[in-house]
Each structure stands twice: as structure tokens, then as C-alpha cells.
Amino acid sequence: MHAVGIVAAAGSGLRLGADRPKALVPLAGRPLVCWAVDALRAGGVDELVVTIPTAARAAFREVLGPDVRLVHGGLTRTASVRAALGTVGEDADAVLVHDAARPLTPPDAVARVLAALADGAPAVVPVLPVVDTTVVVDDDGAILDTVPRAPLRRVQTPQGFARAVLADAYARLPEGEELTDDAAVVRAAGVPVTTVAGDERAAKITVAHDLALAELQVRR
Ligand code: CTP
Ligand code: MG
């Protein structure tokens, strides 16, 4: 199985508020995007495509090896992944789409996604249970209801797909439409999505506190 990894790294990282695009922010001295690329490679991905902010091409080229393909991203994550997918050849069997913002994803978590694809799943996402009591509130913050949490899951990346399934789903998605993840894109095309166990270490870095936690994790 030839697996291509797409690392979405074209965001600016507004909520982190660093002096550079989030994917270039260092964790233990290495840019987040390098950690994410390494995680996919260590988990068994054969070929890497990274979506980047157009203005930062030189900076990304400096930190990523020549064997990583750089693709200019779009205004939304959906547009960025669409652009990267356009460069994936038909020789690929599987495509894994991963966030640069999840640098500490263990290789095992990547390997579980690849294994499910090798077993024939068309689409697979890593998930975690919801452990906190979860409620619905009104506009004033008053609790309306408690949601039964047993069937709820938090969705992570990398999300894996049979290449043809993902390409077909993106081709059907109207240009300019934005969905929060790639599983939503294939679900919109009617494809069933299965789940495998995610990993808390694959948490997404969104705000400064998340980066501080990741630093502690690396130093342990
Ligand atoms: N991403 C992308 N193209 C975009 C927007 C986001 O490739 N137009 C990527 C980001 O680089 C990130 C991943 O999608 O690795 C998840 O997005 P998010 O965590 O929201 O990152 P940012 O959009 O960079 O952060 P923010 O929303 O705080 O600006
Ligand atoms: Mg964003």
C-alpha cells in the first residue's frame, strides 16, 4: 500500500498569536511542522505533501527536507487540503490528512489508521471518548440539557482515506465550501467513516497553553 501524507500547515495561527505561522513555531527547538511530518513517516507514510502559507515558502523549505512537496494553501483548511490533494498521483492507494498543529502524534496512532485502510476501510478517523459531563446551554449560558456522552467522540488527525474515495469526495464538494475536517467531506459524499483509537498526545495546539503543555510532554 502506497500511502501519501498531507500535512495541513497553511494556517496563520491567530489564536496562538506567535510571530510566525503556527506550523513554524518551535517545540523543543523544532518547528511543529517537522514534528508532524516525522510522526507520519514513523507511522508508515511513504510520501509527504505539506500545505504552506504562500508568503512563507522559503522558511518552510529551510526546515523541511527536499523530499517533502510544498503546496500553497488556500483561505480555509478545506481549500488547502484540496490543493494538496490535486498533486497526489493515482499510484497512491491511501491518503492520510494530518494537522501540523498535532506535533506529538505517536507513530502508533498513525499506524492504526493505516492498518484500518489496509483492512479495506474507505475512511477512518482516530477518536477519543468524551470524559467530561457535556451540556447544552442557551444564549445566556443556562443549562438546557445534559447530553448522553457514551456515544460521543472527539475527532483527531491523521484521518485516512482510500485515495480515490477522498479525491471523488473533494471533486463533489462545491468550490468554496468549508467543512471542519476531511471525514465531513467524505461523509457529505455518502461514504461511511469508521473509527480507531486516537491518543491524548495527538492533541491539537491551538492556544499558548497547549504549546506549554506540549513542551512539558517533550521534556518528560
Ligand atoms: N490550515 C491550513 N490552511 C488554512 C487554515 C488552516 O492548512 N487555510 C491548517 C493549519 O496550519 C493547522 C490545521 O489546518 O495545522 C488546523 O487548523 P488550526 O488549528 O485552526 O490552525 P490555524 O488556522 O493556523 O490557527 P487559527 O485558527 O488560530 O488561526
Ligand atoms: Mg484555523
PDB file of N, CA, C and O and ligand atoms in Angstrom, residues 11-15 22 75-77 178 204 206, ligand 2:
ATOM      1  N   GLY A  11      -2.139  27.467   7.788  1.00  0.00           N
ATOM      2  CA  GLY A  11      -2.843  28.429   8.639  1.00  0.00           C
ATOM      3  C   GLY A  11      -1.892  29.461   9.218  1.00  0.00           C
ATOM      4  O   GLY A  11      -0.670  29.290   9.194  1.00  0.00           O
ATOM      5  N   SER A  12      -2.458  30.519   9.775  1.00  0.00           N
ATOM      6  CA  SER A  12      -1.603  31.569  10.327  1.00  0.00           C
ATOM      7  C   SER A  12      -1.421  31.431  11.836  1.00  0.00           C
ATOM      8  O   SER A  12      -0.469  31.957  12.399  1.00  0.00           O
ATOM      9  N   GLY A  13      -2.336  30.723  12.490  1.00  0.00           N
ATOM     10  CA  GLY A  13      -2.192  30.551  13.927  1.00  0.00           C
ATOM     11  C   GLY A  13      -2.597  31.783  14.720  1.00  0.00           C
ATOM     12  O   GLY A  13      -1.927  32.157  15.681  1.00  0.00           O
ATOM     13  N   LEU A  14      -3.712  32.379  14.342  1.00  0.00           N
ATOM     14  CA  LEU A  14      -4.180  33.607  15.011  1.00  0.00           C
ATOM     15  C   LEU A  14      -4.360  33.412  16.511  1.00  0.00           C
ATOM     16  O   LEU A  14      -3.983  34.267  17.303  1.00  0.00           O
ATOM     17  N   ARG A  15      -4.952  32.267  16.899  1.00  0.00           N
ATOM     18  CA  ARG A  15      -5.232  32.057  18.320  1.00  0.00           C
ATOM     19  C   ARG A  15      -3.971  31.806  19.139  1.00  0.00           C
ATOM     20  O   ARG A  15      -3.920  32.071  20.328  1.00  0.00           O
ATOM     21  N   LYS A  22       1.859  29.318  12.620  1.00  0.00           N
ATOM     22  CA  LYS A  22       1.888  28.335  13.720  1.00  0.00           C
ATOM     23  C   LYS A  22       2.773  27.124  13.410  1.00  0.00           C
ATOM     24  O   LYS A  22       3.489  26.634  14.287  1.00  0.00           O
ATOM     25  N   LEU A  75      -7.484  29.759   1.513  1.00  0.00           N
ATOM     26  CA  LEU A  75      -8.005  30.600   2.597  1.00  0.00           C
ATOM     27  C   LEU A  75      -8.532  29.774   3.757  1.00  0.00           C
ATOM     28  O   LEU A  75      -8.545  30.232   4.898  1.00  0.00           O
ATOM     29  N   THR A  76      -9.011  28.566   3.472  1.00  0.00           N
ATOM     30  CA  THR A  76      -9.530  27.686   4.524  1.00  0.00           C
ATOM     31  C   THR A  76      -8.753  26.376   4.499  1.00  0.00           C
ATOM     32  O   THR A  76      -8.082  26.057   3.509  1.00  0.00           O
ATOM     33  N   ARG A  77      -8.884  25.617   5.584  1.00  0.00           N
ATOM     34  CA  ARG A  77      -8.232  24.309   5.633  1.00  0.00           C
ATOM     35  C   ARG A  77      -8.757  23.434   4.499  1.00  0.00           C
ATOM     36  O   ARG A  77      -7.991  22.705   3.859  1.00  0.00           O
ATOM     37  N   GLU A 178     -16.686  25.121   3.051  1.00  0.00           N
ATOM     38  CA  GLU A 178     -15.712  24.846   4.105  1.00  0.00           C
ATOM     39  C   GLU A 178     -16.297  23.854   5.111  1.00  0.00           C
ATOM     40  O   GLU A 178     -17.360  24.080   5.670  1.00  0.00           O
ATOM     41  N   LYS A 204      -4.347  18.882  19.704  1.00  0.00           N
ATOM     42  CA  LYS A 204      -4.060  19.998  18.793  1.00  0.00           C
ATOM     43  C   LYS A 204      -3.585  21.216  19.570  1.00  0.00           C
ATOM     44  O   LYS A 204      -4.138  21.572  20.595  1.00  0.00           O
ATOM     45  N   THR A 206      -3.635  24.888  19.865  1.00  0.00           N
ATOM     46  CA  THR A 206      -4.474  25.998  19.391  1.00  0.00           C
ATOM     47  C   THR A 206      -4.060  27.307  20.062  1.00  0.00           C
ATOM     48  O   THR A 206      -3.836  28.309  19.394  1.00  0.00           O
TER      49      THR A 206
HETATM   50 MG    MG B   2      -7.913  27.851  11.861  1.00  0.00          MG
END
